[in-house]
XYZ file of C-alpha atoms in Angstrom:
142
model
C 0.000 0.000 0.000
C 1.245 3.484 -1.136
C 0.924 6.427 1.097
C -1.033 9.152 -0.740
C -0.511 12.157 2.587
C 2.533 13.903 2.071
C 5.416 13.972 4.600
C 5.685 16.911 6.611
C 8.649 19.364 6.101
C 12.365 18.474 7.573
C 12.244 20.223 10.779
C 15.958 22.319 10.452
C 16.780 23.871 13.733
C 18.965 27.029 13.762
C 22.605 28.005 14.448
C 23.864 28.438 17.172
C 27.708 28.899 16.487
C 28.875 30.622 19.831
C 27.504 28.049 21.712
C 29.330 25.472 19.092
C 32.503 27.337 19.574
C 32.096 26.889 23.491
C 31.244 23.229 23.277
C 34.283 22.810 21.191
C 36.298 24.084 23.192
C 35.389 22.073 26.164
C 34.942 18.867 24.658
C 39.068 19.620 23.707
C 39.645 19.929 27.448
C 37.897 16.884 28.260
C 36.747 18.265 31.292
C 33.044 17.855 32.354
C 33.177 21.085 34.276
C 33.852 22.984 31.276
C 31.056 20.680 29.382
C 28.630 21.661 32.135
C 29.734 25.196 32.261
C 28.611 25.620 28.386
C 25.035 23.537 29.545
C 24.820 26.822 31.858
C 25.777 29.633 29.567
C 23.514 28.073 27.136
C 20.635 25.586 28.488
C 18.684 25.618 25.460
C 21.427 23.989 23.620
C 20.802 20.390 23.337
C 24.162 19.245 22.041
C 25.599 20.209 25.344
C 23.849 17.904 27.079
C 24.122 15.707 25.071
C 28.267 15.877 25.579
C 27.252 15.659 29.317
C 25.045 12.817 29.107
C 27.860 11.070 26.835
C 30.177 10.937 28.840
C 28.116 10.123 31.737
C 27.380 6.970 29.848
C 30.862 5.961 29.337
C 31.667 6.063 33.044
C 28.677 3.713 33.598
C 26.840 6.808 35.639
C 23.659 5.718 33.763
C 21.341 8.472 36.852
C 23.303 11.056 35.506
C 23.931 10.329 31.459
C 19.666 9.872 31.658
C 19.057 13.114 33.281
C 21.649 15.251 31.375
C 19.970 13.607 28.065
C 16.139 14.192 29.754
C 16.851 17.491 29.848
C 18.553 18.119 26.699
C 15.765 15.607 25.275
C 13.410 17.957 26.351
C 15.094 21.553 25.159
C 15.162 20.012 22.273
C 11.830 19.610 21.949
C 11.097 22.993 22.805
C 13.332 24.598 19.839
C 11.836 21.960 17.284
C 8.533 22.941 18.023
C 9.078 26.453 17.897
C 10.665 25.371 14.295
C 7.298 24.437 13.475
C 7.838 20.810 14.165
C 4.048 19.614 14.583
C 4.860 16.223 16.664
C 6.070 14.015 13.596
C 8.515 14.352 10.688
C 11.834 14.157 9.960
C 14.329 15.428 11.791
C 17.651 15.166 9.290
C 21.210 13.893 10.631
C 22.501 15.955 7.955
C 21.549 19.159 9.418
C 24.657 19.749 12.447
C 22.278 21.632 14.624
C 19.799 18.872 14.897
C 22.436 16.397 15.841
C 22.357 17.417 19.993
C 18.678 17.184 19.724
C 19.265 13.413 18.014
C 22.397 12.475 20.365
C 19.819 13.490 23.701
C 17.651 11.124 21.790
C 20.040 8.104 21.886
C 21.739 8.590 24.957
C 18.413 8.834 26.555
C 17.280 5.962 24.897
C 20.561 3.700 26.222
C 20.856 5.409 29.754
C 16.680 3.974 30.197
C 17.603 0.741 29.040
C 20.200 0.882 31.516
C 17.890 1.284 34.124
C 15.504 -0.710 33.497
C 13.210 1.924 31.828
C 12.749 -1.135 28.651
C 9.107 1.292 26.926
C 10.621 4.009 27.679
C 14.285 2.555 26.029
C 11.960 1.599 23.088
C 9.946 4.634 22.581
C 13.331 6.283 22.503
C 14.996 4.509 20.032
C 12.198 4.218 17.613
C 11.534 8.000 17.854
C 15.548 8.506 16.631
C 14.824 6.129 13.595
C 11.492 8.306 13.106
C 13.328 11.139 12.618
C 15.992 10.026 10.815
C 16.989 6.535 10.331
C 20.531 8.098 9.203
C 20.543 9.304 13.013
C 19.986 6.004 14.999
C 22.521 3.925 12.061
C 25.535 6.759 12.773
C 25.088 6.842 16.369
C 25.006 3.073 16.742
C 27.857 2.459 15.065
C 29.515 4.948 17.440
């Protein structure tokens, strides 16, 4: 069966290359108080907490990595809807601003697994492939 309703619109989310600059710079230093310090100076910016909740996931602090990527998760959601995101459509990989949004995504997705959160784990992942299937193949392979 062919689907006769058009997709939505990709959902592109903007610039934001001072905050990119900052997170850059941290992420060189490797230190998470520099990561967190750019989540501060700029909490709207998913990718931030995304770094945070990354790296919270590789020291197996699965509390923390979830609740850095909630959060970030959640900004996210904020700036896609004010994008004119309407709850469904694709959100493209290719696009580097959407990536924190996606990365919140799939460190959320792994840091519920880890604790047990297996619908919530689920809902997670399949949301990623919803948006971009791209997404959930690149970051897996990470």
């Amino acid at each position: 069966m062919q689907n006769l309703m058009p997709e939505p619109p990709a959902t592109l989310l903007p610039a934001n290359d001072e905050a990119d600059a900052a997170l850059a710079t941290a992420e060189q230093g490797g230190d998470e108080d520099a990561l967190a310090a750019v989540a501060a100076r700029y909490p709207t910016y998913s990718a931030a907490w995304a770094a945070l909740g990354a790296r919270a996931l590789g020291a197996d602090q699965v509390v923390p990595a979830y609740a850095y990527a909630r959060t970030g998760y959640h900004r996210g959601l904020d700036q896609l809807r004010r994008s004119g995101w309407k709850g469904h459509g694709p959100v493209p990989w290719s696009h580097e601003p959407n990536r924190g949004f996606l990365r919140c995504l799939y460190v959320l997705s792994r840091a519920a697994d880890a604790i047990g959160e297996a619908d919530e784990a689920a809902r997670c992942a399949q949301f990623l492939r919803d948006c971009d299937p791209a997404a959930a193949d690149a970051l897996a392979s990470n």
